[in-house]
């Protein structure tokens, strides 16, 4: 069942269009994560869905009914923001009960829902406290609790954890994952800058750039099969390395001449119109390995620095004629040092190819 549909949604502020026609179908109960660089339109999209911002053109539907002109309060949508504005003079209980009291809900129903939300968010012991006596993470959970008691059909989160320190983020992230399990019927859209949050919470991730959708897919689809260079570099950390090359022969297997003049054969299908074209060759840091014997060398150069993290070693390598350093993530502890000259190869199954317009050959 469709929870939410965006059809050619556009947003302009005066003459300036900032959302350029977004199409998206979200199933009921799905957990969708929006990611993208600052200013790409994530908050604007959420605010249009919530009804806090007019939709310039296009249709927004909830359960198949167009709601463009429906007031925010009627949409059955709750939104949690980065900064939680709790009422400082009210207890946790009263903060959570506030909206239901305004709506003149019966007292026992308010009590039932506040206790249910507190239970879900592990806030029961704190119901009698004032916000100032809570940690940042607990306060953010109260803000979420305030939204839960309204039993929304759709739950919107705009970077709810970005004000929390690292440890609290991890803990609150796990609580949001639990929440998702306890509210399987509720559609959730979650905006974050955090790769781990996006990868671990999302059923599907929507990657946005400059007011447009670049790709929609499950976390692993985006990781293994990015549609273009933008998504390839945006998803995954450290980012995918990009090298240049030219197509020397097309077919079931693409033969590519890397910028260092090495020839590689990548098991990705290519059509003959690509013959001789410039390509971007993408390799994730974790897909590199040290070249041995007859291995084709994808990149070689001097080690700029070594980051030994124990479980992995990150090597930053200066490659000739290459602006950005190449990063390799090798398993375990490596006996390698700054200044050493090394050669990197990769499993060709894991290599990505993009055409001169930066589109993946698998998505042309
Ligand atoms: N009220 C407004 N008037 C004019 N332009 C606006 C307004 N609100 C947002 N914008 C512009 O719309 C674009 C999208 O902004 P938005 O806040 O949606 O970005 P975002 O993806 O949420 O960014 P961030 O990650 O920094 O929160 C930006 O270019 C922004 O400057
Ligand atoms: Mg924003």
mmCIF file of C-alpha atoms in Angstrom, residues 225-357:
data_model
loop_
_atom_site.group_PDB
_atom_site.id
_atom_site.type_symbol
_atom_site.label_atom_id
_atom_site.label_comp_id
_atom_site.label_asym_id
_atom_site.label_seq_id
_atom_site.Cartn_x
_atom_site.Cartn_y
_atom_site.Cartn_z
ATOM 1 C CA UNK A 225 25.696 -0.291 -7.617
ATOM 2 C CA UNK A 226 25.806 3.518 -7.541
ATOM 3 C CA UNK A 227 24.081 5.046 -10.587
ATOM 4 C CA UNK A 228 26.594 7.825 -11.082
ATOM 5 C CA UNK A 229 29.819 9.362 -9.819
ATOM 6 C CA UNK A 230 27.977 11.634 -7.391
ATOM 7 C CA UNK A 231 26.305 8.746 -5.556
ATOM 8 C CA UNK A 232 29.465 6.649 -5.778
ATOM 9 C CA UNK A 233 31.447 9.333 -3.968
ATOM 10 C CA UNK A 234 28.674 10.284 -1.555
ATOM 11 C CA UNK A 235 27.867 6.827 -0.176
ATOM 12 C CA UNK A 236 30.721 5.076 1.600
ATOM 13 C CA UNK A 237 33.507 6.399 3.790
ATOM 14 C CA UNK A 238 36.307 6.980 2.958
ATOM 15 C CA UNK A 239 34.846 7.857 -0.441
ATOM 16 C CA UNK A 240 35.270 5.795 -3.593
ATOM 17 C CA UNK A 241 38.505 6.600 -5.464
ATOM 18 C CA UNK A 242 38.111 7.814 -9.035
ATOM 19 C CA UNK A 243 40.748 7.264 -11.693
ATOM 20 C CA UNK A 244 40.650 8.138 -15.357
ATOM 21 C CA UNK A 245 40.776 5.732 -18.251
ATOM 22 C CA UNK A 246 39.708 5.110 -21.821
ATOM 23 C CA UNK A 247 37.612 2.317 -23.269
ATOM 24 C CA UNK A 248 39.830 0.223 -25.542
ATOM 25 C CA UNK A 249 37.340 -2.552 -26.367
ATOM 26 C CA UNK A 250 33.653 -3.013 -25.595
ATOM 27 C CA UNK A 251 31.490 -6.117 -25.144
ATOM 28 C CA UNK A 252 30.413 -8.391 -22.293
ATOM 29 C CA UNK A 253 33.700 -7.444 -20.662
ATOM 30 C CA UNK A 254 35.003 -3.882 -20.928
ATOM 31 C CA UNK A 255 38.685 -3.477 -21.734
ATOM 32 C CA UNK A 256 39.967 -0.293 -20.247
ATOM 33 C CA UNK A 257 43.275 1.508 -20.448
ATOM 34 C CA UNK A 258 43.944 3.106 -17.080
ATOM 35 C CA UNK A 259 45.636 6.525 -16.949
ATOM 36 C CA UNK A 260 48.854 4.784 -15.906
ATOM 37 C CA UNK A 261 48.721 2.843 -19.224
ATOM 38 C CA UNK A 262 47.885 -0.478 -17.602
ATOM 39 C CA UNK A 263 45.186 -2.494 -19.380
ATOM 40 C CA UNK A 264 42.405 -3.981 -17.277
ATOM 41 C CA UNK A 265 39.400 -6.126 -18.080
ATOM 42 C CA UNK A 266 36.310 -5.293 -16.067
ATOM 43 C CA UNK A 267 33.330 -7.685 -16.168
ATOM 44 C CA UNK A 268 30.838 -4.913 -16.987
ATOM 45 C CA UNK A 269 28.943 -4.896 -20.271
ATOM 46 C CA UNK A 270 29.547 -1.943 -22.592
ATOM 47 C CA UNK A 271 28.089 -0.990 -25.958
ATOM 48 C CA UNK A 272 30.314 -0.153 -28.901
ATOM 49 C CA UNK A 273 29.376 3.539 -28.940
ATOM 50 C CA UNK A 274 31.658 3.819 -25.917
ATOM 51 C CA UNK A 275 34.754 2.741 -27.849
ATOM 52 C CA UNK A 276 37.568 5.201 -27.275
ATOM 53 C CA UNK A 277 35.543 7.218 -24.779
ATOM 54 C CA UNK A 278 36.915 8.635 -21.571
ATOM 55 C CA UNK A 279 35.821 6.788 -18.455
ATOM 56 C CA UNK A 280 35.901 7.214 -14.705
ATOM 57 C CA UNK A 281 37.148 4.098 -12.964
ATOM 58 C CA UNK A 282 35.840 3.809 -9.408
ATOM 59 C CA UNK A 283 37.413 1.657 -6.715
ATOM 60 C CA UNK A 284 36.318 1.694 -3.087
ATOM 61 C CA UNK A 285 39.213 1.927 -0.610
ATOM 62 C CA UNK A 286 38.276 -1.488 0.812
ATOM 63 C CA UNK A 287 38.382 -3.105 -2.638
ATOM 64 C CA UNK A 288 42.066 -2.330 -3.222
ATOM 65 C CA UNK A 289 44.779 -4.841 -2.415
ATOM 66 C CA UNK A 290 48.537 -4.746 -2.751
ATOM 67 C CA UNK A 291 49.478 -5.855 -6.284
ATOM 68 C CA UNK A 292 51.399 -9.105 -6.580
ATOM 69 C CA UNK A 293 53.059 -10.886 -9.492
ATOM 70 C CA UNK A 294 50.912 -10.592 -12.592
ATOM 71 C CA UNK A 295 48.170 -8.443 -10.996
ATOM 72 C CA UNK A 296 47.110 -5.444 -13.080
ATOM 73 C CA UNK A 297 48.128 -2.255 -11.269
ATOM 74 C CA UNK A 298 45.358 0.335 -10.941
ATOM 75 C CA UNK A 299 47.328 2.923 -9.044
ATOM 76 C CA UNK A 300 50.867 3.290 -7.787
ATOM 77 C CA UNK A 301 52.785 5.904 -5.930
ATOM 78 C CA UNK A 302 54.371 7.005 -2.674
ATOM 79 C CA UNK A 303 52.647 6.544 0.639
ATOM 80 C CA UNK A 304 51.764 9.993 2.028
ATOM 81 C CA UNK A 305 50.677 8.690 5.370
ATOM 82 C CA UNK A 306 49.507 5.560 7.100
ATOM 83 C CA UNK A 307 46.614 5.355 9.531
ATOM 84 C CA UNK A 308 46.822 2.159 11.541
ATOM 85 C CA UNK A 309 43.462 1.501 13.167
ATOM 86 C CA UNK A 310 44.252 -2.059 14.173
ATOM 87 C CA UNK A 311 41.427 -3.818 12.363
ATOM 88 C CA UNK A 312 42.334 -1.954 9.155
ATOM 89 C CA UNK A 313 45.146 0.159 7.772
ATOM 90 C CA UNK A 314 44.319 3.246 5.725
ATOM 91 C CA UNK A 315 46.960 4.211 3.179
ATOM 92 C CA UNK A 316 46.944 7.619 1.503
ATOM 93 C CA UNK A 317 48.915 7.437 -1.699
ATOM 94 C CA UNK A 318 50.161 10.223 -3.940
ATOM 95 C CA UNK A 319 49.663 9.128 -7.521
ATOM 96 C CA UNK A 320 51.356 11.039 -10.319
ATOM 97 C CA UNK A 321 49.080 13.390 -12.305
ATOM 98 C CA UNK A 322 46.334 12.764 -9.780
ATOM 99 C CA UNK A 323 45.027 15.683 -7.732
ATOM 100 C CA UNK A 324 43.439 13.799 -4.865
ATOM 101 C CA UNK A 325 45.349 11.212 -2.921
ATOM 102 C CA UNK A 326 44.218 7.643 -3.483
ATOM 103 C CA UNK A 327 42.990 5.943 -0.324
ATOM 104 C CA UNK A 328 43.270 2.212 0.262
ATOM 105 C CA UNK A 329 41.781 0.389 3.226
ATOM 106 C CA UNK A 330 43.616 -2.864 3.804
ATOM 107 C CA UNK A 331 42.669 -5.432 6.425
ATOM 108 C CA UNK A 332 44.707 -5.759 9.579
ATOM 109 C CA UNK A 333 48.045 -4.239 10.504
ATOM 110 C CA UNK A 334 50.419 -3.582 7.593
ATOM 111 C CA UNK A 335 54.145 -3.034 7.837
ATOM 112 C CA UNK A 336 54.128 -0.030 5.492
ATOM 113 C CA UNK A 337 55.603 3.397 5.992
ATOM 114 C CA UNK A 338 55.484 6.921 4.689
ATOM 115 C CA UNK A 339 57.510 7.382 1.513
ATOM 116 C CA UNK A 340 57.355 3.759 0.417
ATOM 117 C CA UNK A 341 56.389 3.141 -3.196
ATOM 118 C CA UNK A 342 53.460 0.759 -3.514
ATOM 119 C CA UNK A 343 51.295 -0.716 -6.242
ATOM 120 C CA UNK A 344 47.594 -1.334 -5.821
ATOM 121 C CA UNK A 345 45.414 -3.831 -7.597
ATOM 122 C CA UNK A 346 41.767 -4.768 -7.102
ATOM 123 C CA UNK A 347 39.343 -7.555 -7.681
ATOM 124 C CA UNK A 348 37.973 -6.584 -11.115
ATOM 125 C CA UNK A 349 34.483 -7.740 -10.067
ATOM 126 C CA UNK A 350 34.431 -4.812 -7.638
ATOM 127 C CA UNK A 351 35.582 -2.105 -10.058
ATOM 128 C CA UNK A 352 32.971 0.477 -11.155
ATOM 129 C CA UNK A 353 32.920 2.170 -14.554
ATOM 130 C CA UNK A 354 31.269 5.493 -15.378
ATOM 131 C CA UNK A 355 31.010 7.151 -18.788
ATOM 132 C CA UNK A 356 32.198 10.652 -19.662
ATOM 133 C CA UNK A 357 28.872 12.040 -18.351
#
